[in-house]
mmCIF file of C-alpha atoms and ligand atoms in Angstrom:
data_model
loop_
_atom_site.group_PDB
_atom_site.id
_atom_site.type_symbol
_atom_site.label_atom_id
_atom_site.label_comp_id
_atom_site.label_asym_id
_atom_site.label_seq_id
_atom_site.Cartn_x
_atom_site.Cartn_y
_atom_site.Cartn_z
ATOM 1 C CA MET A 8 -17.735 20.859 52.409
ATOM 2 C CA SER A 9 -17.566 24.098 50.453
ATOM 3 C CA ALA A 10 -14.316 26.035 50.115
ATOM 4 C CA ALA A 11 -15.759 28.689 52.442
ATOM 5 C CA ASP A 12 -16.581 26.080 55.115
ATOM 6 C CA ILE A 13 -13.104 24.560 54.881
ATOM 7 C CA LEU A 14 -11.498 28.008 55.138
ATOM 8 C CA LYS A 15 -13.651 28.868 58.152
ATOM 9 C CA SER A 16 -12.802 25.674 59.987
ATOM 10 C CA LYS A 17 -9.063 25.936 59.264
ATOM 11 C CA LEU A 18 -8.922 29.615 60.222
ATOM 12 C CA GLY A 19 -10.709 29.064 63.533
ATOM 13 C CA SER A 20 -10.689 32.285 65.525
ATOM 14 C CA LEU A 21 -8.626 34.140 62.893
ATOM 15 C CA LYS A 22 -10.986 36.526 61.104
ATOM 16 C CA PRO A 23 -9.206 38.324 58.241
ATOM 17 C CA TYR A 24 -11.097 41.182 56.617
ATOM 18 C CA VAL A 25 -8.512 41.861 53.926
ATOM 19 C CA ALA A 26 -7.097 39.504 51.303
ATOM 20 C CA ILE A 27 -4.077 40.100 49.110
ATOM 21 C CA VAL A 28 -3.498 38.304 45.816
ATOM 22 C CA LEU A 29 0.237 37.860 45.448
ATOM 23 C CA GLY A 30 1.399 38.244 41.864
ATOM 24 C CA SER A 31 4.890 37.584 40.526
ATOM 25 C CA GLY A 32 7.562 38.763 42.940
ATOM 26 C CA LEU A 33 5.246 39.073 45.953
ATOM 27 C CA GLY A 34 5.445 35.397 46.941
ATOM 28 C CA PRO A 35 8.026 35.996 49.711
ATOM 29 C CA LEU A 36 5.452 38.110 51.572
ATOM 30 C CA ALA A 37 3.717 34.851 52.472
ATOM 31 C CA ASP A 38 6.825 33.760 54.415
ATOM 32 C CA GLU A 39 6.572 36.794 56.681
ATOM 33 C CA VAL A 40 3.088 36.067 57.996
ATOM 34 C CA SER A 41 3.097 35.131 61.681
ATOM 35 C CA ASN A 42 1.298 32.007 62.921
ATOM 36 C CA PRO A 43 0.538 31.006 59.331
ATOM 37 C CA VAL A 44 -2.220 28.608 58.374
ATOM 38 C CA ARG A 45 -1.446 27.222 54.906
ATOM 39 C CA ILE A 46 -4.140 25.631 52.760
ATOM 40 C CA PRO A 47 -3.249 24.395 49.242
ATOM 41 C CA TYR A 48 -5.729 25.432 46.542
ATOM 42 C CA ALA A 49 -6.002 21.715 45.750
ATOM 43 C CA ASP A 50 -7.821 21.233 49.091
ATOM 44 C CA LEU A 51 -10.371 23.952 48.349
ATOM 45 C CA PRO A 52 -13.220 22.935 45.988
ATOM 46 C CA GLY A 53 -13.467 25.283 42.997
ATOM 47 C CA PHE A 54 -10.064 26.871 43.560
ATOM 48 C CA PRO A 55 -8.208 26.659 40.242
ATOM 49 C CA PRO A 56 -4.895 24.942 39.732
ATOM 50 C CA SER A 57 -2.317 27.663 39.147
ATOM 51 C CA GLY A 58 0.130 26.366 36.604
ATOM 52 C CA VAL A 59 2.369 29.357 35.955
ATOM 53 C CA SER A 60 5.883 28.925 37.279
ATOM 54 C CA GLY A 61 6.533 31.494 39.962
ATOM 55 C CA HIS A 62 2.984 31.087 41.359
ATOM 56 C CA ALA A 63 2.480 28.499 44.116
ATOM 57 C CA GLY A 64 -1.255 28.015 44.673
ATOM 58 C CA GLU A 65 -2.040 28.186 48.361
ATOM 59 C CA VAL A 66 -3.925 30.287 50.855
ATOM 60 C CA VAL A 67 -1.714 31.626 53.636
ATOM 61 C CA ALA A 68 -3.648 33.187 56.508
ATOM 62 C CA GLY A 69 -2.115 34.681 59.624
ATOM 63 C CA GLU A 70 -1.088 38.042 60.998
ATOM 64 C CA PHE A 71 0.923 41.091 59.983
ATOM 65 C CA GLY A 72 1.763 43.439 62.830
ATOM 66 C CA GLY A 73 -0.898 41.709 64.893
ATOM 67 C CA ARG A 74 -3.613 42.196 62.278
ATOM 68 C CA PRO A 75 -5.279 39.276 60.551
ATOM 69 C CA VAL A 76 -4.659 38.859 56.835
ATOM 70 C CA LEU A 77 -5.316 36.270 54.165
ATOM 71 C CA LEU A 78 -2.860 35.945 51.304
ATOM 72 C CA LEU A 79 -3.555 34.165 48.041
ATOM 73 C CA ALA A 80 -0.204 32.903 46.847
ATOM 74 C CA GLY A 81 -0.823 32.178 43.186
ATOM 75 C CA ARG A 82 -3.657 33.042 40.852
ATOM 76 C CA ALA A 83 -5.090 31.486 37.748
ATOM 77 C CA HIS A 84 -5.025 33.558 34.565
ATOM 78 C CA TYR A 85 -7.510 33.815 31.714
ATOM 79 C CA TYR A 86 -4.831 32.593 29.320
ATOM 80 C CA GLU A 87 -4.417 29.327 31.241
ATOM 81 C CA HIS A 88 -8.041 28.276 31.116
ATOM 82 C CA GLY A 89 -9.759 30.442 28.495
ATOM 83 C CA ASP A 90 -12.246 31.371 31.211
ATOM 84 C CA ALA A 91 -12.077 34.923 32.529
ATOM 85 C CA GLY A 92 -14.210 33.828 35.487
ATOM 86 C CA VAL A 93 -11.658 31.262 36.659
ATOM 87 C CA MET A 94 -11.068 33.147 39.936
ATOM 88 C CA ARG A 95 -14.775 33.506 40.734
ATOM 89 C CA PRO A 96 -14.994 30.579 43.194
ATOM 90 C CA VAL A 97 -11.994 31.991 45.045
ATOM 91 C CA LEU A 98 -13.472 35.457 45.433
ATOM 92 C CA GLU A 99 -16.877 34.029 46.333
ATOM 93 C CA ALA A 100 -15.295 31.970 49.116
ATOM 94 C CA LEU A 101 -13.483 35.043 50.442
ATOM 95 C CA ALA A 102 -16.687 37.074 50.459
ATOM 96 C CA ALA A 103 -18.464 34.204 52.230
ATOM 97 C CA ILE A 104 -15.954 34.179 55.097
ATOM 98 C CA GLY A 105 -16.323 37.911 55.688
ATOM 99 C CA ILE A 106 -13.506 39.397 53.635
ATOM 100 C CA ASP A 107 -14.620 42.744 52.284
ATOM 101 C CA ARG A 108 -11.358 44.195 50.949
ATOM 102 C CA LEU A 109 -9.124 42.836 48.213
ATOM 103 C CA ILE A 110 -5.653 44.017 47.265
ATOM 104 C CA LEU A 111 -4.457 42.696 43.919
ATOM 105 C CA THR A 112 -0.852 42.676 42.798
ATOM 106 C CA ASN A 113 0.690 41.789 39.470
ATOM 107 C CA ALA A 114 3.736 42.062 37.249
ATOM 108 C CA ALA A 115 3.367 44.459 34.345
ATOM 109 C CA GLY A 116 5.154 46.012 31.422
ATOM 110 C CA SER A 117 5.482 49.791 31.602
ATOM 111 C CA LEU A 118 4.685 52.116 28.719
ATOM 112 C CA ARG A 119 6.453 54.975 30.443
ATOM 113 C CA GLU A 120 10.214 55.527 30.532
ATOM 114 C CA ASP A 121 9.647 57.433 33.790
ATOM 115 C CA ILE A 122 8.136 54.286 35.391
ATOM 116 C CA PRO A 123 11.103 51.951 34.792
ATOM 117 C CA PRO A 124 11.533 48.271 35.764
ATOM 118 C CA GLY A 125 11.606 47.930 39.546
ATOM 119 C CA SER A 126 8.888 50.561 40.018
ATOM 120 C CA VAL A 127 5.599 50.021 41.817
ATOM 121 C CA MET A 128 2.497 51.511 40.191
ATOM 122 C CA LEU A 129 -0.793 52.035 41.987
ATOM 123 C CA ILE A 130 -3.547 51.265 39.492
ATOM 124 C CA THR A 131 -5.988 54.159 39.268
ATOM 125 C CA ASP A 132 -8.181 52.702 36.519
ATOM 126 C CA HIS A 133 -8.092 50.017 33.854
ATOM 127 C CA ILE A 134 -8.835 49.305 30.222
ATOM 128 C CA ASN A 135 -10.229 45.874 29.425
ATOM 129 C CA PHE A 136 -8.662 45.087 26.055
ATOM 130 C CA SER A 137 -9.105 41.308 26.280
ATOM 131 C CA GLY A 138 -12.516 41.140 24.631
ATOM 132 C CA SER A 139 -13.570 38.920 27.515
ATOM 133 C CA ASN A 140 -15.297 39.439 30.837
ATOM 134 C CA PRO A 141 -15.574 37.189 33.900
ATOM 135 C CA LEU A 142 -19.324 37.848 34.020
ATOM 136 C CA PHE A 143 -20.109 36.393 30.574
ATOM 137 C CA GLY A 144 -23.047 34.053 31.176
ATOM 138 C CA GLU A 145 -23.970 35.501 34.557
ATOM 139 C CA PRO A 146 -27.767 35.417 34.478
ATOM 140 C CA SER A 147 -28.673 37.912 37.203
ATOM 141 C CA GLU A 148 -29.186 41.625 36.653
ATOM 142 C CA ARG A 149 -26.276 42.121 39.007
ATOM 143 C CA ARG A 150 -24.026 41.450 35.995
ATOM 144 C CA PHE A 151 -24.306 45.119 35.018
ATOM 145 C CA VAL A 152 -21.595 46.125 37.461
ATOM 146 C CA GLY A 153 -20.663 49.787 37.643
ATOM 147 C CA LEU A 154 -16.914 50.354 37.343
ATOM 148 C CA THR A 155 -16.821 54.141 37.576
ATOM 149 C CA GLU A 156 -15.078 53.890 40.932
ATOM 150 C CA ALA A 157 -13.717 50.362 40.640
ATOM 151 C CA TYR A 158 -10.515 51.192 42.526
ATOM 152 C CA ASP A 159 -11.513 52.189 46.052
ATOM 153 C CA ALA A 160 -10.546 55.742 46.994
ATOM 154 C CA ARG A 161 -9.915 54.929 50.671
ATOM 155 C CA LEU A 162 -7.747 51.905 49.961
ATOM 156 C CA ARG A 163 -5.793 53.886 47.369
ATOM 157 C CA ALA A 164 -5.248 56.690 49.863
ATOM 158 C CA ALA A 165 -4.047 54.138 52.436
ATOM 159 C CA ILE A 166 -1.535 52.668 49.987
ATOM 160 C CA GLU A 167 -0.297 56.144 49.048
ATOM 161 C CA ALA A 168 0.066 57.088 52.721
ATOM 162 C CA SER A 169 1.971 53.891 53.402
ATOM 163 C CA ALA A 170 4.313 54.494 50.444
ATOM 164 C CA GLU A 171 4.979 57.978 51.779
ATOM 165 C CA ALA A 172 5.571 56.750 55.337
ATOM 166 C CA THR A 173 7.993 54.041 54.207
ATOM 167 C CA GLY A 174 9.789 56.347 51.753
ATOM 168 C CA THR A 175 8.863 54.047 48.864
ATOM 169 C CA PRO A 176 8.390 55.673 45.456
ATOM 170 C CA LEU A 177 4.918 54.954 44.090
ATOM 171 C CA ALA A 178 3.829 55.733 40.537
ATOM 172 C CA LYS A 179 0.171 55.910 39.518
ATOM 173 C CA GLY A 180 -1.416 54.892 36.272
ATOM 174 C CA VAL A 181 -3.864 53.036 34.076
ATOM 175 C CA TYR A 182 -3.441 49.284 33.569
ATOM 176 C CA MET A 183 -4.538 47.718 30.291
ATOM 177 C CA TRP A 184 -5.510 44.053 30.311
ATOM 178 C CA PHE A 185 -4.326 41.981 27.352
ATOM 179 C CA SER A 186 -5.334 38.321 27.321
ATOM 180 C CA GLY A 187 -1.810 36.964 26.849
ATOM 181 C CA PRO A 188 -0.095 34.568 26.981
ATOM 182 C CA SER A 189 1.896 35.993 24.081
ATOM 183 C CA PHE A 190 3.379 39.381 24.843
ATOM 184 C CA GLU A 191 2.180 42.444 22.964
ATOM 185 C CA THR A 192 3.601 43.646 19.674
ATOM 186 C CA PRO A 193 5.265 47.066 19.428
ATOM 187 C CA ALA A 194 2.252 48.238 17.374
ATOM 188 C CA GLU A 195 -0.118 47.123 20.152
ATOM 189 C CA ILE A 196 1.946 49.039 22.678
ATOM 190 C CA ARG A 197 1.806 52.201 20.535
ATOM 191 C CA MET A 198 -1.966 51.720 20.361
ATOM 192 C CA ALA A 199 -2.199 51.168 24.128
ATOM 193 C CA ARG A 200 -0.338 54.420 24.738
ATOM 194 C CA VAL A 201 -2.693 56.376 22.459
ATOM 195 C CA MET A 202 -5.636 54.794 24.296
ATOM 196 C CA GLY A 203 -4.393 56.011 27.651
ATOM 197 C CA ALA A 204 -2.562 53.056 29.183
ATOM 198 C CA ASP A 205 0.502 53.419 31.400
ATOM 199 C CA ALA A 206 1.143 49.696 31.886
ATOM 200 C CA VAL A 207 0.047 46.421 30.319
ATOM 201 C CA GLY A 208 -0.470 42.991 31.828
ATOM 202 C CA MET A 209 -2.338 39.692 31.679
ATOM 203 C CA SER A 210 -4.242 39.560 34.974
ATOM 204 C CA THR A 211 -6.027 41.553 37.677
ATOM 205 C CA VAL A 212 -8.830 43.141 35.633
ATOM 206 C CA PRO A 213 -11.088 40.061 35.747
ATOM 207 C CA GLU A 214 -10.580 39.868 39.519
ATOM 208 C CA VAL A 215 -11.431 43.558 39.889
ATOM 209 C CA ILE A 216 -14.664 43.042 37.946
ATOM 210 C CA LEU A 217 -15.558 39.956 40.011
ATOM 211 C CA ALA A 218 -14.720 41.690 43.271
ATOM 212 C CA ARG A 219 -16.951 44.644 42.441
ATOM 213 C CA PHE A 220 -19.685 42.198 41.395
ATOM 214 C CA LEU A 221 -19.390 40.588 44.842
ATOM 215 C CA GLY A 222 -19.319 43.933 46.638
ATOM 216 C CA LEU A 223 -15.677 43.786 47.768
ATOM 217 C CA ARG A 224 -13.668 46.993 47.895
ATOM 218 C CA VAL A 225 -10.567 46.733 45.682
ATOM 219 C CA ALA A 226 -7.138 48.243 45.179
ATOM 220 C CA ALA A 227 -4.406 46.996 42.866
ATOM 221 C CA CYS A 228 -0.704 47.590 42.333
ATOM 222 C CA SER A 229 1.653 46.600 39.541
ATOM 223 C CA VAL A 230 5.277 45.705 39.911
ATOM 224 C CA VAL A 231 6.995 46.852 36.724
ATOM 225 C CA THR A 232 9.277 44.131 35.378
ATOM 226 C CA ASN A 233 10.086 45.575 31.960
ATOM 227 C CA LEU A 234 9.499 48.349 29.505
ATOM 228 C CA ALA A 235 6.807 47.184 27.093
ATOM 229 C CA ALA A 236 7.386 45.623 23.674
ATOM 230 C CA GLY A 237 9.332 47.762 21.230
ATOM 231 C CA MET A 238 10.584 50.211 23.848
ATOM 232 C CA THR A 239 14.006 48.603 24.116
ATOM 233 C CA GLY A 240 16.057 46.624 21.623
ATOM 234 C CA SER A 241 15.394 43.276 23.309
ATOM 235 C CA GLU A 242 12.670 40.629 23.187
ATOM 236 C CA LEU A 243 10.413 40.127 26.230
ATOM 237 C CA SER A 244 10.381 36.871 28.171
ATOM 238 C CA HIS A 245 8.687 35.261 31.170
ATOM 239 C CA GLN A 246 12.150 34.667 32.574
ATOM 240 C CA GLU A 247 12.705 38.427 32.626
ATOM 241 C CA THR A 248 9.387 38.861 34.453
ATOM 242 C CA LYS A 249 10.447 36.297 37.074
ATOM 243 C CA ASP A 250 13.939 37.768 37.427
ATOM 244 C CA MET A 251 12.785 41.373 37.762
ATOM 245 C CA ALA A 252 9.599 40.922 39.793
ATOM 246 C CA PRO A 253 11.353 40.511 43.180
ATOM 247 C CA ILE A 254 12.856 44.029 42.922
ATOM 248 C CA GLY A 255 9.596 45.944 42.740
ATOM 249 C CA GLY A 256 8.009 43.111 44.729
ATOM 250 C CA ALA A 257 10.155 43.934 47.770
ATOM 251 C CA ARG A 258 9.101 47.591 47.526
ATOM 252 C CA LEU A 259 5.446 46.726 47.254
ATOM 253 C CA ALA A 260 5.757 44.242 50.131
ATOM 254 C CA ALA A 261 7.141 47.046 52.332
ATOM 255 C CA ILE A 262 4.189 49.281 51.444
ATOM 256 C CA LEU A 263 1.588 46.579 52.107
ATOM 257 C CA LYS A 264 3.155 45.369 55.357
ATOM 258 C CA HIS A 265 3.243 48.891 56.714
ATOM 259 C CA ALA A 266 -0.335 49.552 55.620
ATOM 260 C CA LEU A 267 -1.572 46.370 57.279
ATOM 261 C CA GLY A 268 0.452 46.709 60.446
ATOM 262 C CA GLU A 269 -0.709 50.288 60.958
ATOM 263 C CA GLY A 270 -4.313 49.318 60.368
ATOM 264 C CA LEU A 271 -4.489 51.645 57.355
ATOM 265 C CA LEU A 272 -6.413 49.072 55.382
ATOM 266 C CA SER A 273 -9.163 48.797 57.959
HETATM 267 N N1 HPA B 19 3.145 42.589 28.927
HETATM 268 C C1 HPA B 19 2.176 41.858 29.496
HETATM 269 N N2 HPA B 19 2.272 41.305 30.681
HETATM 270 C C2 HPA B 19 3.413 41.483 31.361
HETATM 271 C C3 HPA B 19 4.471 42.238 30.836
HETATM 272 C C4 HPA B 19 4.337 42.825 29.547
HETATM 273 O O1 HPA B 19 5.224 43.509 29.022
HETATM 274 N N3 HPA B 19 5.464 42.216 31.764
HETATM 275 C C5 HPA B 19 5.009 41.483 32.820
HETATM 276 N N4 HPA B 19 3.766 41.033 32.580
#
């Protein structure tokens, strides 16, 4: 059976139209889903193992405020597999079961003192600085995906409205994708700033490209875990990302729960 067929049979009458990829710090959102159906990635053909600590690797489908939702707890990164298309089977399965909206979340380093750790940033646009692309090798003409409006205006407006309604501060900015897994150097961060980035991170952009390729509408938010390399006196670490992610993660969870429960994402 294909991953899509397995998802369909496990979900039964539940028909989510929106999926949320839970990055660092957003994991607890999966525990708040009512009537959850949990499916480990290992049971879904093509779904990648997600080896990064802090990322579980399971689909959690259920309801928020009475509305169906599918959460992806854990993602695979380019730096784990050397394949920017590692999430393609996942997004293809979602599209095949009728999901047409994708909300991506991640942990990121901020280039802006006025967007400090603990902040949530709505991604308005991105810069692909990885040198890679999830559509390398894609033979069809569909590979020439337009990204002029990659981040869906209606979904962005819904997230902004939800932030406003919940009294949650929401920054906006451009996310620059570095391959990782090493963190950036201070010189790279100075370059990123000159190039127009507000935050840097190691995920999300390949999923945005794949989602647009598959015709899904997309929005994405970063949880700021640190000021980027060279902006403070201290070295960056994955431990810091894991320790700080729950702070902004709780804020972003409040925004997304409200948006879903109110039907703003429909
Ligand atoms: N750089 C890249 N990725 C990150 C960072 C960072 O500073 N913080 C969290 N993820």
